PDB file of C-alpha atoms in Angstrom:
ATOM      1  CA  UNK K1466     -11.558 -19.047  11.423  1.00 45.00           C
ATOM      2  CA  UNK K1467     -15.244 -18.423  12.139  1.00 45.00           C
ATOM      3  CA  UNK K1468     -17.379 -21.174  10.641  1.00 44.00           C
ATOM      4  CA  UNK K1469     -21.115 -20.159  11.515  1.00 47.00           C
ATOM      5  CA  UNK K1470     -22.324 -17.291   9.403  1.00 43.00           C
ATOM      6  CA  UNK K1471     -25.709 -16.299   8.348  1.00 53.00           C
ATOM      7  CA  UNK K1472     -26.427 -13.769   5.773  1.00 84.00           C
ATOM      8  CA  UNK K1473     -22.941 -13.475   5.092  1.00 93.00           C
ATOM      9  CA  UNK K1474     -21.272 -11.029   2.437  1.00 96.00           C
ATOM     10  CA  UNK K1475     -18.062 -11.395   0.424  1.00 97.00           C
ATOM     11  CA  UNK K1476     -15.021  -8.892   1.659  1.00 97.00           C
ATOM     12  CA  UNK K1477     -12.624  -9.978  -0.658  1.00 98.00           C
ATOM     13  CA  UNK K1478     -13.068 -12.289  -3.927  1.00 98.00           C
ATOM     14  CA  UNK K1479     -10.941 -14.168  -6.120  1.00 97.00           C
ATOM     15  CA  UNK K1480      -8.755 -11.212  -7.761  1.00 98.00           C
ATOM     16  CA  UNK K1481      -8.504  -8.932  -4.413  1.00 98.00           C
ATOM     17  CA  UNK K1482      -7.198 -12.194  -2.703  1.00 98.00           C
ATOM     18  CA  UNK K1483      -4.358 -12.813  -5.604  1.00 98.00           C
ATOM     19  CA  UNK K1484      -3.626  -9.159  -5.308  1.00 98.00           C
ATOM     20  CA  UNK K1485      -2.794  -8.906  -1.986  1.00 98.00           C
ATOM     21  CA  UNK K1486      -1.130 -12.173  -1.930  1.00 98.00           C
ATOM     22  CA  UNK K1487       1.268 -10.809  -4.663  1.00 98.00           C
ATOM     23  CA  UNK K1488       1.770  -7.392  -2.499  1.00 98.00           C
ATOM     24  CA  UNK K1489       2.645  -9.422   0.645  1.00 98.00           C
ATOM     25  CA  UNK K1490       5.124 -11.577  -1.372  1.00 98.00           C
ATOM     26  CA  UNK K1491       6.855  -8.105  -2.343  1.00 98.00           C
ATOM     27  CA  UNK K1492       6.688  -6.903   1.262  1.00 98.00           C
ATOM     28  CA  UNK K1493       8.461 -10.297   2.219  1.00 98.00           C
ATOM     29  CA  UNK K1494      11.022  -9.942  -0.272  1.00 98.00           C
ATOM     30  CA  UNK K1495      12.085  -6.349   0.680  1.00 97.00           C
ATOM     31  CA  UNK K1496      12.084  -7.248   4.443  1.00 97.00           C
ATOM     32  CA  UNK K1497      13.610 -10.282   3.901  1.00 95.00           C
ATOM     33  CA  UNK K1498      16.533  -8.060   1.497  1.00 93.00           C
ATOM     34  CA  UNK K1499      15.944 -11.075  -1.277  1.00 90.00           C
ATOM     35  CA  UNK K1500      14.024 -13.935   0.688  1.00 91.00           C
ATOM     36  CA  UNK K1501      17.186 -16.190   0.355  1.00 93.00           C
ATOM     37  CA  UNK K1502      16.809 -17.816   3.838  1.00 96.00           C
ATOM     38  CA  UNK K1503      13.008 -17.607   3.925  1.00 98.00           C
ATOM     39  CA  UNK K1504      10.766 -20.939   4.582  1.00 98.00           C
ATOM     40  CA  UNK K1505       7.439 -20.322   4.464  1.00 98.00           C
ATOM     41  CA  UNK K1506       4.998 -22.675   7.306  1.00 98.00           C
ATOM     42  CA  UNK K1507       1.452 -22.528   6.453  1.00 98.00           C
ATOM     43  CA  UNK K1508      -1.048 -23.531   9.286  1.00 97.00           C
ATOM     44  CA  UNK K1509      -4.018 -26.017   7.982  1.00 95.00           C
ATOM     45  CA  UNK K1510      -5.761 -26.001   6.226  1.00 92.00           C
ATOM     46  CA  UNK K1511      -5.708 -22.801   4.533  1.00 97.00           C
ATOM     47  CA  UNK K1512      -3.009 -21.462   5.539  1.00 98.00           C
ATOM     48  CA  UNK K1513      -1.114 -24.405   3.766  1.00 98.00           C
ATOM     49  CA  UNK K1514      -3.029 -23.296   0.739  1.00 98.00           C
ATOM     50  CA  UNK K1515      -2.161 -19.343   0.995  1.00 98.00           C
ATOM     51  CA  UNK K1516       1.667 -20.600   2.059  1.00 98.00           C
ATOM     52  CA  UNK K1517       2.230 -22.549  -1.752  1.00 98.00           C
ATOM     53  CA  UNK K1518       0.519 -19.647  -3.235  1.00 98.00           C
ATOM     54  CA  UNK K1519       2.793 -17.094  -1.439  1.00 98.00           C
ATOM     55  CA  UNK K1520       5.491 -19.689  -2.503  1.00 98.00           C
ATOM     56  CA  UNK K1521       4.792 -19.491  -5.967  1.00 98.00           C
ATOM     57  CA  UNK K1522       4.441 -15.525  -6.008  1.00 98.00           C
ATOM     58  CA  UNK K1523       7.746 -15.296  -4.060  1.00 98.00           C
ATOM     59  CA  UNK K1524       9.370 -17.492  -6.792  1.00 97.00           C
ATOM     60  CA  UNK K1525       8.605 -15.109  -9.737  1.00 97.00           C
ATOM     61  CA  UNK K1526       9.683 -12.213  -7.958  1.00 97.00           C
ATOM     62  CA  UNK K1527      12.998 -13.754  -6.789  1.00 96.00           C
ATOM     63  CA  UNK K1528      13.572 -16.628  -9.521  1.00 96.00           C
ATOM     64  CA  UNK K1529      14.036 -19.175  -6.888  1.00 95.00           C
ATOM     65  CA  UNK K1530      12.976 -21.814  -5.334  1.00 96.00           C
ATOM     66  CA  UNK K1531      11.239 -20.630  -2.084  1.00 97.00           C
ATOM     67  CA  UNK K1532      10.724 -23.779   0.682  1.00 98.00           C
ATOM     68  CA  UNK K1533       7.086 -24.201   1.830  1.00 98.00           C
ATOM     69  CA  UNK K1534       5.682 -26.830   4.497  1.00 97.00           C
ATOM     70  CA  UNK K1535       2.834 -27.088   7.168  1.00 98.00           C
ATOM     71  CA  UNK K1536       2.731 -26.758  10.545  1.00 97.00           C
ATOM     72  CA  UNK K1537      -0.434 -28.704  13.007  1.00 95.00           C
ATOM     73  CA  UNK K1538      -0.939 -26.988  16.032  1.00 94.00           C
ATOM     74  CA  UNK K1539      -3.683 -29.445  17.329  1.00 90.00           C
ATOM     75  CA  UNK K1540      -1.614 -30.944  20.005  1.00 90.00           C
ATOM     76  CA  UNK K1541      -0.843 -27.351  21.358  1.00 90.00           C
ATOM     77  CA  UNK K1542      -3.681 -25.832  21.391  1.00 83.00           C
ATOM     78  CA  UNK K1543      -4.984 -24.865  24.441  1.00 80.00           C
ATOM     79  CA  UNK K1544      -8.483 -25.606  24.035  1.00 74.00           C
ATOM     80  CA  UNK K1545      -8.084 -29.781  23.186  1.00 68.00           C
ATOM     81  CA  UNK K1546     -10.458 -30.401  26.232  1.00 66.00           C
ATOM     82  CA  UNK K1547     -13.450 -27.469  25.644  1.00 70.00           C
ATOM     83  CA  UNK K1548     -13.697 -29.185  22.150  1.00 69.00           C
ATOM     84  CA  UNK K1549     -14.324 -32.836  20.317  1.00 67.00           C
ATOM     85  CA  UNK K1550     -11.058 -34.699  19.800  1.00 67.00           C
ATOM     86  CA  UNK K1551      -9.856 -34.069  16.339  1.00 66.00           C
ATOM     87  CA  UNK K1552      -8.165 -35.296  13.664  1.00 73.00           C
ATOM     88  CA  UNK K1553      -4.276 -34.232  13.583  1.00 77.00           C
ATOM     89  CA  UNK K1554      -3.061 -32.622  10.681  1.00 79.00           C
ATOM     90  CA  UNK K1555       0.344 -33.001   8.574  1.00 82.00           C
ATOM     91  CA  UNK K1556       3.455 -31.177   9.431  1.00 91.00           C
ATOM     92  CA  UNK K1557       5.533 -31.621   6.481  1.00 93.00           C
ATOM     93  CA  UNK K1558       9.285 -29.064   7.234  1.00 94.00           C
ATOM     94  CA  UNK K1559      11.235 -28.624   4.380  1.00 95.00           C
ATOM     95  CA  UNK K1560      14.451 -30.745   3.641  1.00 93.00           C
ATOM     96  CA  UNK K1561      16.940 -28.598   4.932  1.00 93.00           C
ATOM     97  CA  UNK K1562      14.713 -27.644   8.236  1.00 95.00           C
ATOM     98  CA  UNK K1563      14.058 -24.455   9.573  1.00 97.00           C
ATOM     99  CA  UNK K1564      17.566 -24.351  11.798  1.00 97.00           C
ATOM    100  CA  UNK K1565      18.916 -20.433  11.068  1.00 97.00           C
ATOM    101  CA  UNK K1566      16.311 -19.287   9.039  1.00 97.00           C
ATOM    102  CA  UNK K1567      13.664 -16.734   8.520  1.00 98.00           C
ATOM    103  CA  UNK K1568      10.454 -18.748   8.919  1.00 98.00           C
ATOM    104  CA  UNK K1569       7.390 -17.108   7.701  1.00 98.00           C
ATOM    105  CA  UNK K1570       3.870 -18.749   9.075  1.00 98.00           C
ATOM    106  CA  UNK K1571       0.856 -18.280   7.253  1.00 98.00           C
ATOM    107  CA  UNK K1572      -2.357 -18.179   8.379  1.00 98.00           C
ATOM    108  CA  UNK K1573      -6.109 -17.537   6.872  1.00 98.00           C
ATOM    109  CA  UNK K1574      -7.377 -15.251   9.755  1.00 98.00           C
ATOM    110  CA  UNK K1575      -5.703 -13.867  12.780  1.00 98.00           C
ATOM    111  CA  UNK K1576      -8.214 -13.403  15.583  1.00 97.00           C
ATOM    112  CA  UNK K1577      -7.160 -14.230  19.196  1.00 96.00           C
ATOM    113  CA  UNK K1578      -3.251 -14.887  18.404  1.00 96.00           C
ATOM    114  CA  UNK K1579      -4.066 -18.315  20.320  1.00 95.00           C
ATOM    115  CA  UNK K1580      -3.581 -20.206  17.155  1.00 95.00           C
ATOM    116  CA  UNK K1581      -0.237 -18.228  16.237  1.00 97.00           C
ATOM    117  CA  UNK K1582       0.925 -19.063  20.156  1.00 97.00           C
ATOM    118  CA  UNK K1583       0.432 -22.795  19.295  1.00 96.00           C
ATOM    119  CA  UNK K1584       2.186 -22.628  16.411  1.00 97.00           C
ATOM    120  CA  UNK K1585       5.251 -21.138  18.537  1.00 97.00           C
ATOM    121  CA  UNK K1586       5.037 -23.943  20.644  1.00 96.00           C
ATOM    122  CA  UNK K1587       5.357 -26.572  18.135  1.00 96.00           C
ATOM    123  CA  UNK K1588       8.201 -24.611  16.033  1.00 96.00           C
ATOM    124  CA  UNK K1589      10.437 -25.314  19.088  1.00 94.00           C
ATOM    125  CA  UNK K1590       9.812 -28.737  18.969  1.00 94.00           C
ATOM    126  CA  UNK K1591      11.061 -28.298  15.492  1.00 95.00           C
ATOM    127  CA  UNK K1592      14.130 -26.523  15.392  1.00 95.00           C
ATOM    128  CA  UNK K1593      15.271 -23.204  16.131  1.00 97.00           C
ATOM    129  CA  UNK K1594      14.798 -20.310  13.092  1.00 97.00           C
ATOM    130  CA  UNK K1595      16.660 -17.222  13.008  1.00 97.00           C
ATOM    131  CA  UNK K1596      13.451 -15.126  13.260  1.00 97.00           C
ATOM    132  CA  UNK K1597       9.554 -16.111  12.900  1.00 98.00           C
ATOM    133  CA  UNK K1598       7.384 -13.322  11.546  1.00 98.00           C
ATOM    134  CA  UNK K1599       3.482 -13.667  10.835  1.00 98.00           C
ATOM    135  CA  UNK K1600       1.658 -13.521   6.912  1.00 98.00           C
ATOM    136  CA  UNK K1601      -2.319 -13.381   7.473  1.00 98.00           C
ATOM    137  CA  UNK K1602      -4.788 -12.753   4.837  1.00 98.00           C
ATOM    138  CA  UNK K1603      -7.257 -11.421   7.194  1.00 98.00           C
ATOM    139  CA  UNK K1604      -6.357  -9.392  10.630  1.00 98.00           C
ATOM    140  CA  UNK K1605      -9.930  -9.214  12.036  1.00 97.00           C
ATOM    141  CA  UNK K1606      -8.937  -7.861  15.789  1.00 95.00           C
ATOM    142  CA  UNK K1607      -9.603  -9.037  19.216  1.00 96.00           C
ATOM    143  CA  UNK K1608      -6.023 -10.000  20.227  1.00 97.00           C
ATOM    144  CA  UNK K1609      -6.294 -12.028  23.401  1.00 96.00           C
ATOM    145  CA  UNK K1610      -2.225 -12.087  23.533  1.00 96.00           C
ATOM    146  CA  UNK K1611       0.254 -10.033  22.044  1.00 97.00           C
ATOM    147  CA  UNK K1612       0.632 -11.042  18.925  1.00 97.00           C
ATOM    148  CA  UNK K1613       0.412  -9.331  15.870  1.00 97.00           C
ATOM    149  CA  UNK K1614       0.834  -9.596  12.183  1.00 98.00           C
ATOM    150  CA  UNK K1615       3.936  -8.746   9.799  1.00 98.00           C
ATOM    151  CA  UNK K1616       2.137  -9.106   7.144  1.00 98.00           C
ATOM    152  CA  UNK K1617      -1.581  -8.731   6.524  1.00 98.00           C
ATOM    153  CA  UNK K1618      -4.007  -8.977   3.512  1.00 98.00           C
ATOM    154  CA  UNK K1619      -6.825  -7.186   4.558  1.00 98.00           C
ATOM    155  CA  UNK K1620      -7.730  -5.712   8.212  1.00 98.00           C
ATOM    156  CA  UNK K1621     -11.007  -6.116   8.944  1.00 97.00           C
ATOM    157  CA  UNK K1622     -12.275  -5.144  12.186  1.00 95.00           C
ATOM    158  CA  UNK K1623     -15.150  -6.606  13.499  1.00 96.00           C
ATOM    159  CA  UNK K1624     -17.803  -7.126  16.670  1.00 95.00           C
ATOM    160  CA  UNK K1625     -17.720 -10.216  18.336  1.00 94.00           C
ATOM    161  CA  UNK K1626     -20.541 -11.916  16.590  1.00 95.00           C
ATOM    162  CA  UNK K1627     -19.512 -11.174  12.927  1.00 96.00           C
ATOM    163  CA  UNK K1628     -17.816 -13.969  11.783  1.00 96.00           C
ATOM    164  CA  UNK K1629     -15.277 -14.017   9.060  1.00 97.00           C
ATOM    165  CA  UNK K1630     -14.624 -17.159   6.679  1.00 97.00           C
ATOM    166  CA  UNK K1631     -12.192 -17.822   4.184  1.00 98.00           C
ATOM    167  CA  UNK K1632     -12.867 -19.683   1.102  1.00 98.00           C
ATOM    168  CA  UNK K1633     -10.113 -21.029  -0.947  1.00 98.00           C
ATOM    169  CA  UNK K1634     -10.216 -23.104  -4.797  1.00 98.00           C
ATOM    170  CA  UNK K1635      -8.341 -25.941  -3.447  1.00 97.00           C
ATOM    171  CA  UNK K1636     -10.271 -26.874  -0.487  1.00 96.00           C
ATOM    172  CA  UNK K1637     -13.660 -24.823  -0.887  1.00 97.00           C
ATOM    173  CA  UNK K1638     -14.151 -24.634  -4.237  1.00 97.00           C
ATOM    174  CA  UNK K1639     -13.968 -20.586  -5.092  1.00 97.00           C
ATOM    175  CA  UNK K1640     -11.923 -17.809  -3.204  1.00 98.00           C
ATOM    176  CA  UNK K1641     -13.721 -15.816  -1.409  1.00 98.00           C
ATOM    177  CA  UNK K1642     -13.593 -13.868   1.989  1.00 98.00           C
ATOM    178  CA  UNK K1643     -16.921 -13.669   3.678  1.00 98.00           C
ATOM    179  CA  UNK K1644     -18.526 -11.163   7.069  1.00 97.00           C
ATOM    180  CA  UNK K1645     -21.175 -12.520   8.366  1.00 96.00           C
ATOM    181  CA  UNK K1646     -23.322 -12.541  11.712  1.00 94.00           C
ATOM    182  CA  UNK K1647     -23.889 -14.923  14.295  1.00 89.00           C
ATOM    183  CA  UNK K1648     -27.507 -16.208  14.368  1.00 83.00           C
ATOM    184  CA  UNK K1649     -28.314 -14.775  17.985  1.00 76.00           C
ATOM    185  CA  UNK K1650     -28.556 -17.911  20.885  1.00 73.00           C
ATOM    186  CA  UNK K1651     -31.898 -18.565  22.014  1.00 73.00           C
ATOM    187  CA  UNK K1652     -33.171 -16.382  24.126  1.00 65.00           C
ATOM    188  CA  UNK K1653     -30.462 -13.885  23.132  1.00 61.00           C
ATOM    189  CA  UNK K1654     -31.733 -10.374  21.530  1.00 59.00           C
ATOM    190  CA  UNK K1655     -29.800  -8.783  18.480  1.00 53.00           C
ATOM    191  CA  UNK K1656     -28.157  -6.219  18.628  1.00 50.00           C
TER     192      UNK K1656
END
């Protein structure tokens, strides 16, 4: 997720976000034919968020109790040494694992696919699921591997110096998707 915006402008809001949360819990279900093996991995931080909010969404439509957890990828990313050290986050895996099962990651925004390819890595650490598919809220473009999305919110193609942050209630206060534009380097001209 882009952090650096100026003049930014909401994309989605509180209500469009809930909505397509609730049609990408529906699109699990049918895929999954009934989500009974589903475990649902959210990447942090707001992709933990959007993964216990899928969870809950999942659990009216099914009437069962759907297994969510977290997933860091800091230790396999591979940009540790282009950026300060960080702080690690918490992997938390369900009780009865991920072994067999249909694990679902969720993510805010998919951009590169370098985050998603970290989060590969560190599911085979893990244990071994009986498929891995992708829920995003936002696809914004600009795959620099071949990954793509199962599920996604809202596509939202953009240039290279939009940026494109995700606000969520439990860690940002409001919900809220906004575009926005890199303030140009200096020296650089806008475009």
């Amino acid at each position: 997720m882009d952090t650096q915006a100026s003049d930014a402008r909401p994309v989605l809001e509180g209500p469009d976000i809930a909505r397509v949360l609730t049609r990408i819990a529906h699109e699990i279900v049918e895929r999954a034919k009934g989500a009974d093996d589903v475990v649902l991995l959210g990447i942090p931080t707001r992709g933990v968020f959007l993964a216990q909010r899928l969870a809950a969404k999942l659990e009216e439509i099914t009437d069962r109790k759907i297994p969510v957890g977290s997933l860091d990828i800091t230790m396999y990313r591979d940009d540790l040494r282009m950026h300060p050290p960080r702080a690690l986050a918490r992997t938390d895996i369900p009780g009865d694992g991920i072994d067999g099962r249909l694990v679902v990651l969720v993510d805010d925004v998919l951009f590169s696919g370098r985050t998603i390819r970290a989060a590969l890595d560190a599911l085979n650490d893990i244990g071994r699921p009986r498929a891995v598919q992708l829920a995003v809220l936002v696809d914004r473009g600009h795959r620099e591997l071949p990954i793509r999305a199962d599920y996604v919110g809202k596509n939202l193609p953009t240039s290279l110096r939009e940026t494109v942050k995700v606000q969520l209630a439990e860690e940002d206060g409001r919900d809220t998707v906004l575009l926005g534009v890199k303030p140009a380097a200096p020296g650089e001209q806008q475009q």
